[in-house]
Amino acid sequence: MIQKKLTDLLKTAPEIQIADQDKILFLSDLHMGNNKRRDDFKRNSKLFTTVLRDYYLKQDYRLVLNGDVEELHKFRLGKIMETWSDVFDLFDQFKARGRLHKMIGNHDYLLSYRQDYRYSENLHHAIKFIYHSDVFLVFHGHQGTTRFDKYNTLFGFLLRHIVKPLGLKNLSKALDNEKKYSIEKNIYEFSSKQHIVSIIGHTHRPLFESMSKEDTLKFKIENLVRLYPQASEQERQEIIIDIEAYKKELHRVTESEPTMGSHLYNSTLLIPCIFNSGCVTGKRGITALEIHDGNIYLIYWYDDRRKQKKVRIYDSGPERLGNSHYKRIVLKHDQLEYVFTRIKLLTQ
């Protein structure tokens, strides 16, 4: 059932041709509310608004909002748009340039029924970006489970009419590890079978080339161990420092989010066919995906006045945005040609 649903999504999604000179930003899971205590967007709202206005709009990026932008399970659309009018004004500027695309998520699914919605003409269940002859299928990710079809309406009712009035802790923030893995696995199987790249959100967990943070740390440690025998004495000392940092972070990650004992990385041959932009509601910052200059990037934006984890797991950065306290880090990046070449050769 899930594989058929995803296949239908691929068949019906509108197509947009892109080239190396195009710049695309993928963001998901804003969960915009009323700017009060239970609004998950509130924490990073200033960071989000500033980088969108002063970095991406200025550089003429195409903006792809990949679902769960408005938190309609807890708040009414009119209140959200009134509260965050400055953010919607920014969306309008991308729209005026013909550079706004908005996917439907499970928390803003009701927008698909609103004929009067401000961005109804920009709203889709999925979009196919065609890079040369290769396909990026962009969709929120709730389509990777049957749970949405069965319980989404009921869950939204409970959040708005029972959880919210009682002031209970937000029960919808993120899926547990088992559900995340199940969704990712379903989408991974679909994408590898179709020889495409899927870009999703939904789980709030960044993925790059089908690897989670835990998988990436293991991969980096393995590569460093392989480099050690041929390294000079000074290089060996640097490798030891890096390995210890990665091991410490790996221990922290596995302690905070217990593993399922089986990962996409443990496949016989890893297919880099699923990417996840993470979320805008992170405790310490925002993660996003960028495509430009024939490359794909996993990006982390943060406020340097907040305490950050000190671990050396990024490709480049930090890069300061003007005179602000906001910084951009490239966590990972790779060539699109490499990604699709690996998919083609390993899925034959």
Short mmCIF file of C-alpha atoms in Angstrom, two decimals:
data_model
loop_
_atom_site.label_atom_id
_atom_site.label_comp_id
_atom_site.label_asym_id
_atom_site.label_seq_id
_atom_site.Cartn_x
_atom_site.Cartn_y
_atom_site.Cartn_z
CA MET A 1 0.00 0.00 0.00
CA ILE A 2 2.73 2.49 0.95
CA GLN A 3 4.84 1.69 -2.11
CA LYS A 4 1.81 2.19 -4.39
CA LYS A 5 1.01 5.49 -2.69
CA LEU A 6 4.56 6.73 -3.21
CA THR A 7 4.59 5.52 -6.82
CA ASP A 8 1.34 7.41 -7.50
CA LEU A 9 2.91 10.50 -5.94
CA LEU A 10 5.84 10.21 -8.35
CA LYS A 11 3.55 9.79 -11.35
CA THR A 12 1.30 12.76 -10.60
CA ALA A 13 3.81 15.33 -9.31
CA PRO A 14 4.36 18.40 -11.53
CA GLU A 15 7.84 18.73 -13.09
CA ILE A 16 10.32 21.61 -12.89
CA GLN A 17 13.56 21.53 -14.87
CA ILE A 18 16.66 22.79 -13.04
CA ALA A 19 20.29 23.34 -14.04
CA ASP A 20 23.62 23.91 -12.28
CA GLN A 21 23.07 27.66 -12.04
CA ASP A 22 19.78 27.26 -10.14
CA LYS A 23 19.73 27.85 -6.40
CA ILE A 24 17.17 25.98 -4.29
CA LEU A 25 16.54 26.03 -0.54
CA PHE A 26 14.60 23.21 1.13
CA LEU A 27 13.06 23.84 4.56
CA SER A 28 10.47 21.82 6.44
CA ASP A 29 8.59 21.60 9.72
CA LEU A 30 8.23 25.22 10.82
CA HIS A 31 5.08 24.46 12.88
CA MET A 32 4.15 28.14 13.06
CA GLY A 33 1.66 29.01 15.80
CA ASN A 34 0.69 32.00 17.95
CA ASN A 35 4.12 33.15 19.24
CA LYS A 36 3.34 31.95 22.74
CA ARG A 37 4.72 29.17 24.92
CA ARG A 38 3.36 26.29 22.87
CA ASP A 39 4.48 27.68 19.52
CA ASP A 40 7.46 25.55 18.38
CA PHE A 41 8.40 28.12 15.72
CA LYS A 42 8.93 30.88 18.29
CA ARG A 43 12.39 29.70 19.42
CA ASN A 44 14.07 30.18 16.02
CA SER A 45 11.72 32.74 14.46
CA LYS A 46 14.20 35.64 14.43
CA LEU A 47 16.98 33.43 13.10
CA PHE A 48 14.68 32.06 10.41
CA THR A 49 13.38 35.45 9.30
CA THR A 50 16.84 37.02 9.16
CA VAL A 51 18.56 34.29 7.13
CA LEU A 52 15.61 33.99 4.74
CA ARG A 53 15.57 37.75 4.11
CA ASP A 54 19.28 38.63 4.25
CA TYR A 55 20.81 35.49 2.74
CA TYR A 56 18.45 33.45 0.55
CA LEU A 57 16.19 36.18 -0.82
CA LYS A 58 19.17 38.39 -1.62
CA GLN A 59 20.82 35.53 -3.51
CA ASP A 60 17.62 34.78 -5.44
CA TYR A 61 17.09 31.23 -4.17
CA ARG A 62 14.02 29.21 -5.07
CA LEU A 63 12.23 28.51 -1.75
CA VAL A 64 10.72 25.05 -1.19
CA LEU A 65 8.69 24.79 2.04
CA ASN A 66 8.39 21.05 2.45
CA GLY A 67 5.35 20.65 4.67
CA ASP A 68 4.13 21.39 8.20
CA VAL A 69 4.63 25.12 7.78
CA GLU A 70 1.46 26.16 9.65
CA GLU A 71 0.62 24.18 12.80
CA LEU A 72 -3.07 23.61 12.13
CA HIS A 73 -3.37 20.78 14.63
CA LYS A 74 -3.12 23.34 17.43
CA PHE A 75 -3.88 26.77 15.99
CA ARG A 76 -6.24 28.38 13.51
CA LEU A 77 -4.89 29.59 10.18
CA GLY A 78 -6.08 33.18 10.63
CA LYS A 79 -4.30 33.50 13.98
CA ILE A 80 -1.07 32.04 12.57
CA MET A 81 -1.05 34.40 9.58
CA GLU A 82 -1.82 37.39 11.78
CA THR A 83 0.90 36.49 14.29
CA TRP A 84 3.62 35.83 11.74
CA SER A 85 2.66 38.39 9.09
CA ASP A 86 6.31 39.40 8.60
CA VAL A 87 7.23 35.82 7.69
CA PHE A 88 4.34 35.52 5.24
CA ASP A 89 5.41 38.84 3.71
CA LEU A 90 8.78 37.21 3.00
CA PHE A 91 7.06 34.23 1.41
CA ASP A 92 5.16 36.72 -0.74
CA GLN A 93 8.43 38.14 -2.06
CA PHE A 94 9.58 34.69 -3.19
CA LYS A 95 6.13 34.13 -4.69
CA ALA A 96 6.27 37.41 -6.63
CA ARG A 97 9.48 36.20 -8.28
CA GLY A 98 7.89 32.86 -9.16
CA ARG A 99 10.24 31.14 -6.73
CA LEU A 100 7.94 29.75 -4.04
CA HIS A 101 6.83 26.11 -3.78
CA LYS A 102 4.89 24.75 -0.82
CA MET A 103 4.33 21.08 -0.05
CA ILE A 104 1.42 19.77 2.00
CA GLY A 105 2.36 18.15 5.32
CA ASN A 106 0.30 16.22 7.83
CA HIS A 107 0.00 19.19 10.23
CA ASP A 108 -1.15 21.62 7.51
CA TYR A 109 -3.05 19.09 5.40
CA LEU A 110 -6.32 21.02 5.73
CA LEU A 111 -4.86 23.72 3.46
CA SER A 112 -5.47 21.42 0.51
CA TYR A 113 -9.22 22.02 1.03
CA ARG A 114 -9.01 25.82 1.35
CA GLN A 115 -9.83 27.59 -1.90
CA ASP A 116 -9.12 30.96 -0.27
CA TYR A 117 -5.64 30.03 0.95
CA ARG A 118 -3.00 32.66 0.18
CA TYR A 119 -0.67 30.18 -1.53
CA SER A 120 -3.15 27.73 -3.01
CA GLU A 121 -1.58 28.05 -6.47
CA ASN A 122 1.84 27.20 -4.98
CA LEU A 123 0.59 24.22 -2.97
CA HIS A 124 1.43 20.63 -3.98
CA HIS A 125 1.60 17.14 -2.50
CA ALA A 126 4.93 16.65 -4.30
CA ILE A 127 7.15 18.20 -6.98
CA LYS A 128 9.62 16.56 -9.35
CA PHE A 129 12.76 18.60 -9.93
CA ILE A 130 14.48 17.30 -13.08
CA TYR A 131 18.26 17.75 -13.06
CA HIS A 132 19.41 16.83 -16.58
CA SER A 133 17.50 13.53 -16.85
CA ASP A 134 17.58 12.69 -13.13
CA VAL A 135 14.75 13.18 -10.63
CA PHE A 136 14.45 14.75 -7.19
CA LEU A 137 11.02 13.96 -5.77
CA VAL A 138 10.18 16.47 -3.03
CA PHE A 139 7.39 15.59 -0.57
CA HIS A 140 6.82 15.99 3.14
CA GLY A 141 7.29 12.33 4.14
CA HIS A 142 4.10 11.41 6.01
CA GLN A 143 3.23 9.43 2.87
CA GLY A 144 5.81 6.88 4.04
CA THR A 145 3.45 5.49 6.67
CA THR A 146 -0.17 4.35 6.94
CA ARG A 147 -0.43 6.08 10.33
CA PHE A 148 -1.33 9.41 8.71
CA ASP A 149 -4.23 7.95 6.72
CA LYS A 150 -5.72 6.37 9.85
CA TYR A 151 -5.14 8.91 12.61
CA ASN A 152 -4.24 12.40 11.33
CA THR A 153 -7.70 13.94 11.73
CA LEU A 154 -8.21 12.39 15.17
CA PHE A 155 -4.74 13.44 16.31
CA GLY A 156 -5.36 17.05 15.25
CA PHE A 157 -8.68 17.07 17.13
CA LEU A 158 -7.05 15.77 20.32
CA LEU A 159 -4.22 18.31 20.14
CA ARG A 160 -6.50 21.29 19.62
CA HIS A 161 -9.40 20.41 21.91
CA ILE A 162 -7.85 18.32 24.69
CA VAL A 163 -4.04 18.65 24.85
CA LYS A 164 -3.97 22.42 24.27
CA PRO A 165 -6.72 23.42 26.76
CA LEU A 166 -5.15 21.27 29.48
CA GLY A 167 -1.69 22.74 28.85
CA LEU A 168 -0.12 19.34 28.34
CA LYS A 169 3.28 18.93 26.77
CA ASN A 170 3.28 18.91 22.96
CA LEU A 171 2.80 15.28 21.96
CA SER A 172 3.34 15.84 18.24
CA LYS A 173 6.80 17.37 18.16
CA ALA A 174 8.73 14.44 16.78
CA LEU A 175 8.27 10.79 16.03
CA ASP A 176 9.99 8.19 18.15
CA ASN A 177 13.03 6.42 16.77
CA GLU A 178 11.19 3.30 15.64
CA LYS A 179 8.62 5.26 13.64
CA LYS A 180 11.32 7.48 12.09
CA TYR A 181 13.27 4.44 10.96
CA SER A 182 10.16 2.76 9.54
CA ILE A 183 9.23 5.83 7.47
CA GLU A 184 12.79 6.33 6.22
CA LYS A 185 13.09 2.65 5.34
CA ASN A 186 9.86 2.71 3.29
CA ILE A 187 10.94 5.81 1.39
CA TYR A 188 14.47 4.45 0.95
CA GLU A 189 13.12 1.25 -0.62
CA PHE A 190 10.82 3.21 -2.92
CA SER A 191 13.52 5.68 -4.01
CA SER A 192 16.17 3.06 -4.70
CA LYS A 193 13.68 0.98 -6.72
CA GLN A 194 12.70 4.04 -8.78
CA HIS A 195 16.37 5.20 -9.16
CA ILE A 196 15.51 8.68 -7.86
CA VAL A 197 16.37 10.97 -4.95
CA SER A 198 13.62 11.71 -2.44
CA ILE A 199 13.84 14.91 -0.38
CA ILE A 200 11.61 14.80 2.69
CA GLY A 201 10.99 16.35 6.11
CA HIS A 202 8.45 15.08 8.67
CA THR A 203 10.75 13.13 11.02
CA HIS A 204 12.69 16.27 12.08
CA ARG A 205 15.88 14.25 11.56
CA PRO A 206 18.42 15.41 8.94
CA LEU A 207 19.55 12.75 6.46
CA PHE A 208 22.23 13.16 3.83
CA GLU A 209 22.81 10.46 1.21
CA SER A 210 20.59 8.14 3.31
CA MET A 211 22.81 8.55 6.37
CA SER A 212 21.64 9.80 9.76
CA LYS A 213 24.00 11.64 12.12
CA GLU A 214 24.90 8.37 13.80
CA ASP A 215 25.67 6.71 10.47
CA THR A 216 27.75 9.72 9.40
CA LEU A 217 29.85 9.59 12.58
CA LYS A 218 30.52 5.87 12.10
CA PHE A 219 31.42 6.51 8.46
CA LYS A 220 33.87 9.30 9.40
CA ILE A 221 35.52 7.17 12.10
CA GLU A 222 35.93 4.28 9.65
CA ASN A 223 37.55 6.54 7.04
CA LEU A 224 39.95 8.02 9.59
CA VAL A 225 41.00 4.55 10.76
CA ARG A 226 41.76 3.65 7.13
CA LEU A 227 43.87 6.82 6.72
CA TYR A 228 45.89 6.27 9.91
CA PRO A 229 48.48 3.67 8.72
CA GLN A 230 49.69 5.86 5.80
CA ALA A 231 49.62 9.15 7.75
CA SER A 232 52.64 11.09 9.04
CA GLU A 233 53.21 11.39 12.78
CA GLN A 234 51.61 14.85 12.92
CA GLU A 235 48.65 13.67 10.82
CA ARG A 236 48.23 10.66 13.11
CA GLN A 237 47.90 12.92 16.14
CA GLU A 238 45.24 14.96 14.35
CA ILE A 239 43.40 11.76 13.36
CA ILE A 240 43.42 10.55 16.98
CA ILE A 241 41.93 13.87 18.16
CA ASP A 242 39.22 13.70 15.50
CA ILE A 243 38.36 10.08 16.27
CA GLU A 244 38.03 10.83 19.99
CA ALA A 245 35.72 13.77 19.22
CA TYR A 246 33.58 11.64 16.91
CA LYS A 247 33.44 8.77 19.43
CA LYS A 248 32.31 11.15 22.16
CA GLU A 249 29.58 12.60 19.94
CA LEU A 250 28.55 9.12 18.77
CA HIS A 251 28.13 8.03 22.37
CA ARG A 252 25.99 11.12 23.09
CA VAL A 253 23.80 10.52 20.03
CA THR A 254 23.21 6.83 20.76
CA GLU A 255 22.48 7.59 24.43
CA SER A 256 19.91 10.28 23.59
CA GLU A 257 18.26 8.34 20.76
CA PRO A 258 18.55 4.55 21.17
CA THR A 259 19.14 2.73 17.90
CA MET A 260 17.01 0.10 16.23
CA GLY A 261 20.02 -2.14 15.71
CA SER A 262 19.66 -1.81 11.94
CA HIS A 263 20.36 1.23 9.79
CA LEU A 264 20.11 2.24 6.20
CA TYR A 265 23.91 2.40 6.26
CA ASN A 266 24.03 -1.31 7.11
CA SER A 267 22.57 -2.16 3.72
CA THR A 268 24.92 -4.24 1.59
CA LEU A 269 25.47 -1.21 -0.62
CA LEU A 270 24.28 2.19 0.59
CA ILE A 271 22.19 4.00 -2.02
CA PRO A 272 22.27 7.81 -1.54
CA CYS A 273 18.61 8.17 -2.49
CA ILE A 274 17.00 9.84 0.54
CA PHE A 275 17.74 13.29 1.97
CA ASN A 276 15.95 15.06 4.83
CA SER A 277 16.25 18.78 5.56
CA GLY A 278 15.57 18.25 9.27
CA CYS A 279 13.49 21.04 10.78
CA VAL A 280 13.29 24.74 11.64
CA THR A 281 12.33 23.97 15.26
CA GLY A 282 15.67 22.61 16.50
CA LYS A 283 16.75 23.35 20.07
CA ARG A 284 19.99 25.00 18.97
CA GLY A 285 19.32 26.07 15.38
CA ILE A 286 17.90 25.32 11.94
CA THR A 287 18.87 22.65 9.43
CA ALA A 288 18.17 22.93 5.70
CA LEU A 289 19.19 21.53 2.33
CA GLU A 290 20.59 23.66 -0.48
CA ILE A 291 21.20 22.88 -4.14
CA HIS A 292 23.45 25.13 -6.20
CA ASP A 293 26.47 24.94 -8.51
CA GLY A 294 25.80 21.27 -9.24
CA ASN A 295 26.09 20.32 -5.56
CA ILE A 296 23.78 19.46 -2.69
CA TYR A 297 24.48 20.72 0.84
CA LEU A 298 23.19 19.98 4.34
CA ILE A 299 23.25 23.32 6.17
CA TYR A 300 23.06 24.32 9.82
CA TRP A 301 22.18 27.89 10.90
CA TYR A 302 22.59 28.96 14.53
CA ASP A 303 22.86 31.92 16.89
CA ASP A 304 26.37 32.10 18.36
CA ARG A 305 24.94 33.52 21.60
CA ARG A 306 23.43 30.10 22.29
CA LYS A 307 25.50 27.27 23.67
CA GLN A 308 26.41 24.85 20.86
CA LYS A 309 27.78 21.33 20.86
CA LYS A 310 31.52 21.39 20.19
CA VAL A 311 32.24 18.60 17.76
CA ARG A 312 34.15 18.65 14.48
CA ILE A 313 31.65 17.07 12.12
CA TYR A 314 31.15 19.75 9.49
CA ASP A 315 32.67 20.21 6.03
CA SER A 316 33.16 23.99 6.22
CA GLY A 317 32.28 27.01 8.30
CA PRO A 318 31.17 28.71 10.37
CA GLU A 319 30.37 31.65 8.09
CA ARG A 320 28.90 34.76 9.77
CA LEU A 321 25.88 36.49 8.21
CA GLY A 322 26.89 40.13 7.95
CA ASN A 323 27.31 41.74 11.37
CA SER A 324 24.70 39.49 13.00
CA HIS A 325 25.16 36.74 15.57
CA TYR A 326 23.89 34.19 13.04
CA LYS A 327 26.27 31.68 11.45
CA ARG A 328 26.05 29.12 8.66
CA ILE A 329 27.85 25.77 8.61
CA VAL A 330 28.04 23.27 5.76
CA LEU A 331 27.63 19.97 7.59
CA LYS A 332 27.96 17.83 4.44
CA HIS A 333 28.03 18.33 0.71
CA ASP A 334 28.48 16.33 -2.47
CA GLN A 335 28.21 16.63 -6.24
CA LEU A 336 24.82 15.85 -7.74
CA GLU A 337 26.57 13.97 -10.53
CA TYR A 338 28.21 11.68 -7.94
CA VAL A 339 24.90 11.09 -6.13
CA PHE A 340 23.05 10.04 -9.27
CA THR A 341 25.99 8.06 -10.65
CA ARG A 342 26.09 6.03 -7.44
CA ILE A 343 22.33 5.44 -7.64
CA LYS A 344 22.55 4.29 -11.26
CA LEU A 345 25.50 1.96 -10.75
CA LEU A 346 24.35 0.43 -7.47
CA THR A 347 20.69 -0.15 -8.36
CA GLN A 348 21.21 -1.95 -11.67
#
